[in-house]
CSV table of C-alpha atoms and ligand atoms in Angstrom, one decimal:
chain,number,residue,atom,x,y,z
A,127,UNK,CA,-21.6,-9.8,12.5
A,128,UNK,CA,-21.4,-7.1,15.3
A,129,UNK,CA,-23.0,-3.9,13.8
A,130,UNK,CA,-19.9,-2.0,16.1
A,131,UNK,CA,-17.4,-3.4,13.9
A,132,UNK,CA,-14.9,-0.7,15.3
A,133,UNK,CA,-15.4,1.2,18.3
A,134,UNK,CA,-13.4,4.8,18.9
A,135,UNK,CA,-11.2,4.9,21.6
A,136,UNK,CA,-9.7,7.7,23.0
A,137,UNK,CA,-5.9,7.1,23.9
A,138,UNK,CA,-3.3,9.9,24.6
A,139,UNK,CA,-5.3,12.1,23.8
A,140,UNK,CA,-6.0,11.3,20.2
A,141,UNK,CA,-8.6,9.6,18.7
A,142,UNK,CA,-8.1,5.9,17.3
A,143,UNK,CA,-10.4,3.3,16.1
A,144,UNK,CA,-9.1,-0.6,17.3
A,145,UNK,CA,-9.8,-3.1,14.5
A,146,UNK,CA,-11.8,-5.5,15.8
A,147,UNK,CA,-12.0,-7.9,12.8
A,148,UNK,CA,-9.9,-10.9,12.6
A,149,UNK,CA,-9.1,-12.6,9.5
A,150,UNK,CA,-10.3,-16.6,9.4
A,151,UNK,CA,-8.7,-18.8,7.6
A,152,UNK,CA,-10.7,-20.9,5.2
A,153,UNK,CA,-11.5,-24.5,5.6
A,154,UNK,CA,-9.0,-24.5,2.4
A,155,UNK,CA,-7.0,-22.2,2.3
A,156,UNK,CA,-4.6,-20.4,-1.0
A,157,UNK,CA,-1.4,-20.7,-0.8
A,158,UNK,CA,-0.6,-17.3,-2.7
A,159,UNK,CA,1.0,-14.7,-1.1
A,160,UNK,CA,2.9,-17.5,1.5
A,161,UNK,CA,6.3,-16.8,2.8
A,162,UNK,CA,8.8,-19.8,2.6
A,163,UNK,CA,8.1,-20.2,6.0
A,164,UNK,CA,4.6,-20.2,5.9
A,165,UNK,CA,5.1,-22.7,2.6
A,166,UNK,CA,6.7,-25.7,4.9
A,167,UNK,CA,4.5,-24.9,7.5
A,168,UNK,CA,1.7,-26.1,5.0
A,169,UNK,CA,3.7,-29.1,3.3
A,170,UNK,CA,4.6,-30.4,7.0
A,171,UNK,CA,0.9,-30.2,7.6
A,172,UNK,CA,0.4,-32.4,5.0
A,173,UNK,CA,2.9,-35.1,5.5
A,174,UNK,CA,6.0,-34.4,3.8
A,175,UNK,CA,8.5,-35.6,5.1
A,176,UNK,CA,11.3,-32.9,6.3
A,177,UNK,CA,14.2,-33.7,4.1
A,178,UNK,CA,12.2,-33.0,1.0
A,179,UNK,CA,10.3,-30.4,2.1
A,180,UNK,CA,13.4,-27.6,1.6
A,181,UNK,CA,14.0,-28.7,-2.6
A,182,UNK,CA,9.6,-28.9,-2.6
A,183,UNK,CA,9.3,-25.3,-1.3
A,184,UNK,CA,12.2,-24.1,-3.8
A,185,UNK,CA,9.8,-26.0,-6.6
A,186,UNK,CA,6.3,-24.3,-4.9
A,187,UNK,CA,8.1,-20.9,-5.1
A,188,UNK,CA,8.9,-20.8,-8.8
A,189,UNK,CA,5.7,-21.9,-10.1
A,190,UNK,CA,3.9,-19.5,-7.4
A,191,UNK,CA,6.0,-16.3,-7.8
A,192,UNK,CA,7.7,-16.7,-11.2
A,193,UNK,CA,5.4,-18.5,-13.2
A,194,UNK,CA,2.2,-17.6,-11.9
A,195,UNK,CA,0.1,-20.8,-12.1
A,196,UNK,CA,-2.8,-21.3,-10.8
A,197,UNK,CA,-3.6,-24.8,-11.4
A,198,UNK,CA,-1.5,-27.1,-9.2
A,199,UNK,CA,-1.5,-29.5,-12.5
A,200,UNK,CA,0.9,-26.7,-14.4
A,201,UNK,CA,3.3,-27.7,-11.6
A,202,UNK,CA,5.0,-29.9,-13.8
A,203,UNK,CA,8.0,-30.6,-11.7
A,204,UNK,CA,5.8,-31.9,-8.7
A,205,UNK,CA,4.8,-35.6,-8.7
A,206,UNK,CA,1.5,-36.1,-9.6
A,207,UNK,CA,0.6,-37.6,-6.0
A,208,UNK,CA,2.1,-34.4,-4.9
A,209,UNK,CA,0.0,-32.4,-7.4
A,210,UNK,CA,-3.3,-33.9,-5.7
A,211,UNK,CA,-2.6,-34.3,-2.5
A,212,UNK,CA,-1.8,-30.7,-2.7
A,213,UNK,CA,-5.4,-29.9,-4.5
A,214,UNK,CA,-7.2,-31.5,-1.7
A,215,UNK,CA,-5.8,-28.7,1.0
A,216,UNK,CA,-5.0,-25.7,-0.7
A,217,UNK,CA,-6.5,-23.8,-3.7
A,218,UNK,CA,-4.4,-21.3,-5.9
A,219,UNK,CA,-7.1,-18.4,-5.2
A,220,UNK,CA,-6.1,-15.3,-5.8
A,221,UNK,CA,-8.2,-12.4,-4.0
A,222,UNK,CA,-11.5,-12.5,-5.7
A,223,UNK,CA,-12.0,-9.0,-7.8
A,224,UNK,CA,-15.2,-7.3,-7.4
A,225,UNK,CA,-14.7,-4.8,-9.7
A,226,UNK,CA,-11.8,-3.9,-12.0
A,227,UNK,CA,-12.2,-0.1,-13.1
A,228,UNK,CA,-9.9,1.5,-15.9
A,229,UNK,CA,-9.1,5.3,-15.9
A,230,UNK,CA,-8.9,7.2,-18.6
A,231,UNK,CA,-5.3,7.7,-17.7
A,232,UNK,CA,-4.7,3.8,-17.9
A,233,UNK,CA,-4.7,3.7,-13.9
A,234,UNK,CA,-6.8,0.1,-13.3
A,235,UNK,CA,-8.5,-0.1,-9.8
A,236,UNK,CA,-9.3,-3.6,-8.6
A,237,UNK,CA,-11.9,-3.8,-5.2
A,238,UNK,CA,-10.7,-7.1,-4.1
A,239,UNK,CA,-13.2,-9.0,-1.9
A,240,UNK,CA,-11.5,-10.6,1.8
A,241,UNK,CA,-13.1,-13.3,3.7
A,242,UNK,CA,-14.9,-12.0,6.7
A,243,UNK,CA,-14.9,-12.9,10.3
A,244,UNK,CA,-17.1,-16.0,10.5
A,245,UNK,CA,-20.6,-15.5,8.7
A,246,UNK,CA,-19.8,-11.4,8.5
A,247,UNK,CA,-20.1,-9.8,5.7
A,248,UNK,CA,-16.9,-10.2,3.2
A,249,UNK,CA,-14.2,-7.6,3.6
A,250,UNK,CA,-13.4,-5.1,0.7
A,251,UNK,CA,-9.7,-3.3,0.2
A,252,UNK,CA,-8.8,-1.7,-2.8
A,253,UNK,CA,-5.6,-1.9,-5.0
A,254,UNK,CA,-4.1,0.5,-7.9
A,255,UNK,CA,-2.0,0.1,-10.6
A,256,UNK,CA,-0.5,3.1,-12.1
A,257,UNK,CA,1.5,2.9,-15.4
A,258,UNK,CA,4.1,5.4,-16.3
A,259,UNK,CA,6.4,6.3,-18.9
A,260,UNK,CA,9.5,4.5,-17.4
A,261,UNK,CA,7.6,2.0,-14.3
A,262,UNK,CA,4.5,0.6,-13.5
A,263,UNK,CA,3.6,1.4,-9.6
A,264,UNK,CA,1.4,-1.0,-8.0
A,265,UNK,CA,-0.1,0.6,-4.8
A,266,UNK,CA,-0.9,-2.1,-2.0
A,267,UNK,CA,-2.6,-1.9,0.8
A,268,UNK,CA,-2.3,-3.0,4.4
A,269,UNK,CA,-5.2,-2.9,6.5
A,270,UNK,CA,-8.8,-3.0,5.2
A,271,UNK,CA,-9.9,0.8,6.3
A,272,UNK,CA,-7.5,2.5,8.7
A,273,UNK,CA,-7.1,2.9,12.4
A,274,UNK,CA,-6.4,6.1,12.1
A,275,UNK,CA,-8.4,9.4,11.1
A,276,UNK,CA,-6.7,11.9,9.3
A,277,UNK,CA,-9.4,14.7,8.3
A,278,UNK,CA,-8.1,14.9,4.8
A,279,UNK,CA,-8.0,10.9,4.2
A,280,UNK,CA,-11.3,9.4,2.6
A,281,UNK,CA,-10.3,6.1,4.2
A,282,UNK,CA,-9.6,7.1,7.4
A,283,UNK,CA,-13.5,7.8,7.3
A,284,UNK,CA,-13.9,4.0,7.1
A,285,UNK,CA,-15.4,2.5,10.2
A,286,UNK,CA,-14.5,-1.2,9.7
A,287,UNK,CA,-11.1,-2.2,10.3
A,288,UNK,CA,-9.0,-5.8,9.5
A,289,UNK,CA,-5.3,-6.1,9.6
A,290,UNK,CA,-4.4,-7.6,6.5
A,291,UNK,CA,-2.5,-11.1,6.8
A,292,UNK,CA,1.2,-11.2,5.0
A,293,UNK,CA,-0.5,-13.2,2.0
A,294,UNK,CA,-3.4,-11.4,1.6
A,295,UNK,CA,-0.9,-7.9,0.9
A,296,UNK,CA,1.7,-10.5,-1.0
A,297,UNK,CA,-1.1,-11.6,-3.4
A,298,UNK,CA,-2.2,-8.2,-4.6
A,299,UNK,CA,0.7,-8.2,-6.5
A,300,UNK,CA,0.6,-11.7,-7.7
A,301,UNK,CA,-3.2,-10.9,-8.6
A,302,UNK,CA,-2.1,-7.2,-10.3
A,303,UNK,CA,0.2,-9.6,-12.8
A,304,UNK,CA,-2.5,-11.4,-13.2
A,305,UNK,CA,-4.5,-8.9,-14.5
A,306,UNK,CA,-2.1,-6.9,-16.8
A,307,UNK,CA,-0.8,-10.3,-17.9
A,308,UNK,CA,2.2,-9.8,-17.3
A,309,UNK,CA,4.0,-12.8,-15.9
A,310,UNK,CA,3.6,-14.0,-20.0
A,311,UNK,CA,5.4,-10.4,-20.9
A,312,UNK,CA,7.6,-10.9,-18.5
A,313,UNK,CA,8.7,-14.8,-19.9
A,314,UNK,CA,8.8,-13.8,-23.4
A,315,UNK,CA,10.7,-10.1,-22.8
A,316,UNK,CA,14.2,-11.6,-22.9
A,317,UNK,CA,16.8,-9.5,-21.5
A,318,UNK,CA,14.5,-6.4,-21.4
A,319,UNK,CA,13.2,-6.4,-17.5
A,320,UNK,CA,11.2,-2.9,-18.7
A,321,UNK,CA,8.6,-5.2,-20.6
A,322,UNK,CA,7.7,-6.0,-17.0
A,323,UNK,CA,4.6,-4.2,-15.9
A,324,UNK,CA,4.4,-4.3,-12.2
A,325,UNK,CA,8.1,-2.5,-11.4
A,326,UNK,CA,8.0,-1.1,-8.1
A,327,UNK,CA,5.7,-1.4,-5.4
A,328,UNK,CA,4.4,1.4,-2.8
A,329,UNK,CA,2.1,1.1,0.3
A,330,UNK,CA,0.4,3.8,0.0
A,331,UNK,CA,-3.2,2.0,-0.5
A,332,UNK,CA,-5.9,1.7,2.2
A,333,UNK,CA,-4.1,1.6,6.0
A,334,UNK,CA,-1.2,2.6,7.9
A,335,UNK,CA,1.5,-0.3,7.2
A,336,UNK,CA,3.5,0.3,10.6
A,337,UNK,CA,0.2,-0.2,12.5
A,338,UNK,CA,0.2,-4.1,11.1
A,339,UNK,CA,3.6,-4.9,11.4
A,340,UNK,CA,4.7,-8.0,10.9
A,341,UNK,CA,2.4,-9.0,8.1
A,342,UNK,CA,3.3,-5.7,6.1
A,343,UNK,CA,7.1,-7.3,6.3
A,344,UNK,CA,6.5,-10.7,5.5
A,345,UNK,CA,4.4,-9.4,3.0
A,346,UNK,CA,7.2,-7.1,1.2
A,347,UNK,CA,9.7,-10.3,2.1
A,348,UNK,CA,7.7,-12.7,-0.4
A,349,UNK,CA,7.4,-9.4,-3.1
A,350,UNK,CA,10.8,-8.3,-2.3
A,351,UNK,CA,12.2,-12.4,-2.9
A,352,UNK,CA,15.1,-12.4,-5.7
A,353,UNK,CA,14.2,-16.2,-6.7
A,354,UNK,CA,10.4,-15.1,-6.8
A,355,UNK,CA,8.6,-11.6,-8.0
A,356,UNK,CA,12.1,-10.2,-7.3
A,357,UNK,CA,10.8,-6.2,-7.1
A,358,UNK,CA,13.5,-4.6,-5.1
A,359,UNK,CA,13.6,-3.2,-1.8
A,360,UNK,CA,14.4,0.3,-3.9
A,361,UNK,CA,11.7,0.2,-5.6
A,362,UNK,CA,9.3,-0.3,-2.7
A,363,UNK,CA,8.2,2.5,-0.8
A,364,UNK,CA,6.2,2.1,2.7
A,365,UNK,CA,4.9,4.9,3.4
A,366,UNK,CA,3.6,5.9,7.0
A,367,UNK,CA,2.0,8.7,8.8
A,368,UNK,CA,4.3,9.0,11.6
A,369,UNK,CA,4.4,5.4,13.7
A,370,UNK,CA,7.5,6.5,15.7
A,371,UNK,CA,8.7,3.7,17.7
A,372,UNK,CA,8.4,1.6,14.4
A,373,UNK,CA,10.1,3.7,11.9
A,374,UNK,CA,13.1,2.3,13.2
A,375,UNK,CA,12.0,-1.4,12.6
A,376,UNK,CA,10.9,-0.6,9.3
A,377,UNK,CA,14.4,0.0,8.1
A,378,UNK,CA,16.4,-3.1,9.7
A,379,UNK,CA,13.5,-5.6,8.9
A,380,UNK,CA,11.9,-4.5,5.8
A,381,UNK,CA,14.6,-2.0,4.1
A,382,UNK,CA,12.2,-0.8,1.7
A,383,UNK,CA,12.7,3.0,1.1
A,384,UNK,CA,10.5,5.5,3.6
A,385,UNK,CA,8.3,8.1,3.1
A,386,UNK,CA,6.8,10.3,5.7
A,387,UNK,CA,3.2,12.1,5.1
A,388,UNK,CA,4.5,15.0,7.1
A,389,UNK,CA,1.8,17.7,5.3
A,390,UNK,CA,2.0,20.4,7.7
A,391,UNK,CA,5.3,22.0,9.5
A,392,UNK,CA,3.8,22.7,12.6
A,393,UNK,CA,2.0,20.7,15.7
A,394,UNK,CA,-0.5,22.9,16.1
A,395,UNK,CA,-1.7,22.2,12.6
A,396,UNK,CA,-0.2,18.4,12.2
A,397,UNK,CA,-2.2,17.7,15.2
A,398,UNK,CA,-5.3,18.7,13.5
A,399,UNK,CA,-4.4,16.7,9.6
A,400,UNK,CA,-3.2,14.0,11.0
A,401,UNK,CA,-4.0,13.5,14.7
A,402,UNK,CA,-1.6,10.7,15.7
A,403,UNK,CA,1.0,14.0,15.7
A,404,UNK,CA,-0.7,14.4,19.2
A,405,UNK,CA,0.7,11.1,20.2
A,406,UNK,CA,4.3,11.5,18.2
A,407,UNK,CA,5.1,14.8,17.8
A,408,UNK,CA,7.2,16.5,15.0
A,409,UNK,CA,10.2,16.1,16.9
A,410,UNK,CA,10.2,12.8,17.9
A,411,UNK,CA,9.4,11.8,14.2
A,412,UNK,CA,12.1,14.1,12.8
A,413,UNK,CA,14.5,12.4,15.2
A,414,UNK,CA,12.8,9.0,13.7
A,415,UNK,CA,13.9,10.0,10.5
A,416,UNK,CA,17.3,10.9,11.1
A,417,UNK,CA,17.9,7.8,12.4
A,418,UNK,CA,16.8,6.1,10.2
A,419,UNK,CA,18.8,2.9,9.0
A,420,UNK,CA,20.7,3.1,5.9
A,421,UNK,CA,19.5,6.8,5.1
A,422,UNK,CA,22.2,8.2,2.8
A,423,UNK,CA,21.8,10.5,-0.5
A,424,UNK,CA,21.1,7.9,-2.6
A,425,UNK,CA,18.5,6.2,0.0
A,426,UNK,CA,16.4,9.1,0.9
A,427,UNK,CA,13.2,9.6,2.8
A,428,UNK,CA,10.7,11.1,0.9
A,429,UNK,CA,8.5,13.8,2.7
A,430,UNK,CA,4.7,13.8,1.1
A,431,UNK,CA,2.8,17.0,1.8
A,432,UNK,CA,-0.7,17.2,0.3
A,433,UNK,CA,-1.7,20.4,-1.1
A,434,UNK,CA,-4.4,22.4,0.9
A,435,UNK,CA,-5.7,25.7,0.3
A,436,UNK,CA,-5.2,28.4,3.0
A,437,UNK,CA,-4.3,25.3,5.3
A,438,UNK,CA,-0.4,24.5,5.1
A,439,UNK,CA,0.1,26.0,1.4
A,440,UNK,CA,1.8,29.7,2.5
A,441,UNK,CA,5.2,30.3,1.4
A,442,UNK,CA,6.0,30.7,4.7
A,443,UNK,CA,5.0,27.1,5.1
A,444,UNK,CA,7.4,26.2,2.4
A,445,UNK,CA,10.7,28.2,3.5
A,446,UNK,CA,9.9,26.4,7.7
A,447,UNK,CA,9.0,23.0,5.6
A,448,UNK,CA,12.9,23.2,4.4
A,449,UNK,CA,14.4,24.2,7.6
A,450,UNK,CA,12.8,21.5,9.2
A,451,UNK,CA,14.4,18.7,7.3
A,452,UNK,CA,17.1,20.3,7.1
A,453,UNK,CA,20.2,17.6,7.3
A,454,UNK,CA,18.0,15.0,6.3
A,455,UNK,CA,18.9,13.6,2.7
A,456,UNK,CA,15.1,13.7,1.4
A,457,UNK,CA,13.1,14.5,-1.4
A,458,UNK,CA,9.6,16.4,-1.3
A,459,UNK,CA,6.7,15.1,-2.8
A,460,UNK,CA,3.8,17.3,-2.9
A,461,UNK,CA,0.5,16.0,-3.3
A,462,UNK,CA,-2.3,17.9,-4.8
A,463,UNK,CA,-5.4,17.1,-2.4
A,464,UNK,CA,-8.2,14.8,-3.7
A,465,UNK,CA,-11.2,15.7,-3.0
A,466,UNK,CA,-13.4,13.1,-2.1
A,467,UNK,CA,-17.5,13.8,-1.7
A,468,UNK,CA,-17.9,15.2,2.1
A,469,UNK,CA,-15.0,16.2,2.7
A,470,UNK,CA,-14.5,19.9,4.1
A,471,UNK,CA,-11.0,20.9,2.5
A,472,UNK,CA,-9.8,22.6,-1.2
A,473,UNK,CA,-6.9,21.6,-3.5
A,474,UNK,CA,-4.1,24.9,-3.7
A,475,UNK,CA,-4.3,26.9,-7.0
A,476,UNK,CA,-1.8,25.3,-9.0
A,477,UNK,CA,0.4,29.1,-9.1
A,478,UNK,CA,0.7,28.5,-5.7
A,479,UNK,CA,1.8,24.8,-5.7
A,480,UNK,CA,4.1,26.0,-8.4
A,481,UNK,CA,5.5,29.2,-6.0
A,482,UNK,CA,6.0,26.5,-3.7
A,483,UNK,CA,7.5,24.1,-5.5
A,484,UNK,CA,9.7,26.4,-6.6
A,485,UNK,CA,11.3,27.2,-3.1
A,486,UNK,CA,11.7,23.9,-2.3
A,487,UNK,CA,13.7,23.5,-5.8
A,488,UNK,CA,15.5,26.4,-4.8
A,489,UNK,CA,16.9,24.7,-1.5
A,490,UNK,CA,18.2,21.6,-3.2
A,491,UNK,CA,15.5,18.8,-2.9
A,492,UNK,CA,13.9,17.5,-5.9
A,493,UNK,CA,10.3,18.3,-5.4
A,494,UNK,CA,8.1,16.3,-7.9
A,495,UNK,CA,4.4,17.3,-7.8
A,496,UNK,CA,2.5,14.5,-7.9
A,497,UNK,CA,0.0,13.9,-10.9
A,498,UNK,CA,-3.2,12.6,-9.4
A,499,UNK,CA,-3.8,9.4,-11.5
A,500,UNK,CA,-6.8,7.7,-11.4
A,501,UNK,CA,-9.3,10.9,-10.0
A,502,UNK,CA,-12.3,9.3,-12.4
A,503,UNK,CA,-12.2,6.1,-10.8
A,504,UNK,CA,-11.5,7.4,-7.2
A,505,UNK,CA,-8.0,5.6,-6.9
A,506,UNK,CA,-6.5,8.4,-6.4
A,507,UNK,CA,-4.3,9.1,-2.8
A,508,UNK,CA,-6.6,9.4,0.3
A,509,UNK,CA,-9.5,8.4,-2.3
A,510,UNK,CA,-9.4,4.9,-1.3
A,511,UNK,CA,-12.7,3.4,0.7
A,512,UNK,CA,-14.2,-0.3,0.0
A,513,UNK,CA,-17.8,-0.5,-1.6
A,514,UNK,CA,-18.7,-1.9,1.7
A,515,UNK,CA,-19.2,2.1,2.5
A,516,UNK,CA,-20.1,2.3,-1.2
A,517,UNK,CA,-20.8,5.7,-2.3
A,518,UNK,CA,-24.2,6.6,-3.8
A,519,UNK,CA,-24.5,7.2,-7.2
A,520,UNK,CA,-24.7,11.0,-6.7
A,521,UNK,CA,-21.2,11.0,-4.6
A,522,UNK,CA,-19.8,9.7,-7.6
A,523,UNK,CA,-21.3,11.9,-10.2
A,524,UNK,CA,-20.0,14.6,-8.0
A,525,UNK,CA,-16.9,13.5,-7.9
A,526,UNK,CA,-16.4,12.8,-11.3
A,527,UNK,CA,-17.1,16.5,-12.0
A,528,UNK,CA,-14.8,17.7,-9.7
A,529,UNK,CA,-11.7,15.5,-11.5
A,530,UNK,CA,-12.7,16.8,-14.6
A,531,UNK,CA,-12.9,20.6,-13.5
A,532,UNK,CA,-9.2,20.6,-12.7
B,53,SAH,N1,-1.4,5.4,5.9
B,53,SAH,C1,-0.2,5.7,5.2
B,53,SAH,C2,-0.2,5.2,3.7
B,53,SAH,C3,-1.5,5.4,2.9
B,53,SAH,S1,-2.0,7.0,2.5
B,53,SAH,C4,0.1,7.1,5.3
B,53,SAH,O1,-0.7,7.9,5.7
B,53,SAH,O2,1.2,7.5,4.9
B,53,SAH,C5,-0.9,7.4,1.1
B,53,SAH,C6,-0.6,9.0,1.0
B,53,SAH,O3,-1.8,9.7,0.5
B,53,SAH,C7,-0.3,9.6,2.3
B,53,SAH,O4,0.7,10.5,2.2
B,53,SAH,C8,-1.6,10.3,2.6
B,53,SAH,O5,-1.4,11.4,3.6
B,53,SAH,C9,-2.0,10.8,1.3
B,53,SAH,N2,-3.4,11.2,1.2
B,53,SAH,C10,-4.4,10.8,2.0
B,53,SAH,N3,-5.6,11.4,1.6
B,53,SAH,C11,-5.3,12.2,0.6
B,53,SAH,C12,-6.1,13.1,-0.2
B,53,SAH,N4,-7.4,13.2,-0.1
B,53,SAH,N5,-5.5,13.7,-1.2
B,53,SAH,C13,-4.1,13.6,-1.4
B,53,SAH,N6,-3.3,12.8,-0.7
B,53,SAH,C14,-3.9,12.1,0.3
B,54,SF4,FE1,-4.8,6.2,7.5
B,54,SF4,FE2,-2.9,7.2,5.9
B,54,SF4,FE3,-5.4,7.9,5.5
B,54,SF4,FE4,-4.1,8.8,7.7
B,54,SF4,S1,-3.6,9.2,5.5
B,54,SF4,S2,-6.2,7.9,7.7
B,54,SF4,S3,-2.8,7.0,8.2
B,54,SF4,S4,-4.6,5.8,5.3
């Protein structure tokens, strides 16, 4: 594998690293995570015949999204010729876990582990499942690292990038089910659709989902089906640092609900947090966000805005946070930063996340402040980097004390 796995490019005047890794396709490949498209594809590849193929996808897609098996023999309503013709060209594989961590809070971290680009090393991405009182939020990601580089973003430190294929960002939530057992919950809960642990769905894990499209949206398609893991589009939340020309895209093709990491009301400092600002301004992705389809009050965007001392936490920040939104039916969502071992910025005193907060109440928008979950096991927001940069036994010590002073 090419030790330059990225390289750092400069382009309008920001700086972007190009992924450079491909995703191959194994000699035998799993069907989990397939689109219906992708499914026919596959059975026309292996002979069957086009007027059956419509009633044999239906069949594939229950026992794949609503049953969960992974044996082709469970496939009961297949024939058996079908069963093994099947077996000889595809596998049921989900992600292979490399590690399955369990906060004290109940959040579970999986590392799954990707194939690489030819004999490379394998590629590592993370996924988080945080339970709460009334959902269970699995957090996906969509790239393995990130193109881009925003100074307060652990993973945007991450040198190697992949796109992730639709499947691959499909089957973290088949594999989360998996592990929390819950398609069994789900077949023996009756009418009670609560008893289901995986409820709602955010991209919010390693990567920027605009910047790898069309896999990110035949990804949510197969987790979004109402035959198959049926979660939603309202309760699945892409969330993007500011892709302009894709925002709009984002709402007519995937429909999920949006939300913008805007953390800082100003270009001068959004330039600096998050440095694709330099290519899409605040005004252009403002506009963005007006526009965008099927925003009404009860389909609001969702403005994150991570906590950081002396940076962009002055009340003045708040008051010229809420006049620029103005107009825009949107909720606030502010992040308390999570530190991660290097990096050079502090976490706002919780008085003055609460004086914030407290303005943005005042003007109307319901401004939740997000618990960090997970701080322990490093699956918190921005916390997010595969062990193929693993951090040193020390990193995590140091880490761990910094959760636990909070
Ligand atoms: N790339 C996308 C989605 C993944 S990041 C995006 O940037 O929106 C998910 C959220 O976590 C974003 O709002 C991001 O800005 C925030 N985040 C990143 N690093 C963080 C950190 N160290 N502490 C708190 N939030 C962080
Ligand atoms: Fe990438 Fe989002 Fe991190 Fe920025 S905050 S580096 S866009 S994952």
């Amino acid at each position: 594998m090419t030790s330059a796995a990225t390289e750092t490019v400069a382009s309008a005047g920001f700086f972007e690293k190009k992924p450079l890794e491909r995703y191959v396709a194994p000699a035998k490949p799993s069907l989990v995570g397939f689109s219906r498209a992708a499914l026919d594809e596959a059975l026309a590849g292996i002979g069957v015949p086009e007027r059956q193929r419509r009633m044999r996808v239906q069949q594939l897609w229950h026992w794949l999204y609503v049953r969960g098996v992974q044996s082709f023999d469970d496939m009961t309503s297949l024939s058996k010729e079908l069963r093994a013709t099947l077996d000889r060209h595809f596998t049921l594989a989900r992600p292979e876990v490399a590690a399955e961590q369990i906060s004290r809070d109940g959040t579970r971290k999986w590392l799954m582990r990707l194939p690489g680009e030819a004999e490379g090393r394998p590629h590592e991405v993370e996924c988080v499942y945080i339970p709460e009182a009334d959902r269970g939020t699995l957090c996906v990601s969509s790239q393995v690292g990130c193109t881009l580089n925003c100074t307060f973003c652990h993973t945007g430190t991450q040198r190697l990038v992949r796109n992730l294929t639709a499947a691959e960002i499909a089957a973290q939530v088949v594999l989360a089910r998996d592990r929390l057992d819950d398609w069994r919950r789900e077949a023996t809960s009756g009418d009670e659709p609560e008893k289901r642990l995986v409820s709602n769905v955010v991209m919010m894990g390693m990567g920027e989902p605009l910047y790898n499209f069309e896999a990110v949206r035949d990804g949510l398609g197969v987790v979004a089906d109402g035959d198959g893991l049926s979660i939603s589009k309202r309760r699945i939340t892409l969330s993007t640092s500011g892709v302009v020309p894709n925002i709009a895209r984002a709402g007519t093709e995937i429909g999920s609900m949006l939300a913008i990491s805007l953390h800082a009301v100003t270009d001068e400092l959004r330039d600096q947090l998050v440095p694709l600002n330099r290519k899409y301004p605040l005004a252009e992705l403002l506009d963005a966000c007006r526009n965008y389809p099927g925003l009404s009050n009860a389909r609001r965007i969702t403005f994150e805005y991570v906590m950081l001392k002396a940076v962009n936490d002055s009340l003045a920040d708040a008051r010229a946070l809420i006049r620029l939104i103005k107009g825009i039916p949107a909720k606030i969502n502010l992040i308390p930063f999570n530190p991660w071992p290097g990096s050079t910025y502090e976490c706002s005193d919780w008085s003055q996340i609460e004086k914030f907060s407290e303005i943005v109440f005042n003007a109307g928008y319901a401004s939740p402040v997000r618990t960090p979950r997970g701080r322990d096991i490093l699956a918190a927001c921005g916390q997010l980097k595969s062990a193929t940069e693993k951090l040193s036994a020390r990193e995590r010590l140091a880490l761990r004390a910094m959760a636990m002073t909070d």
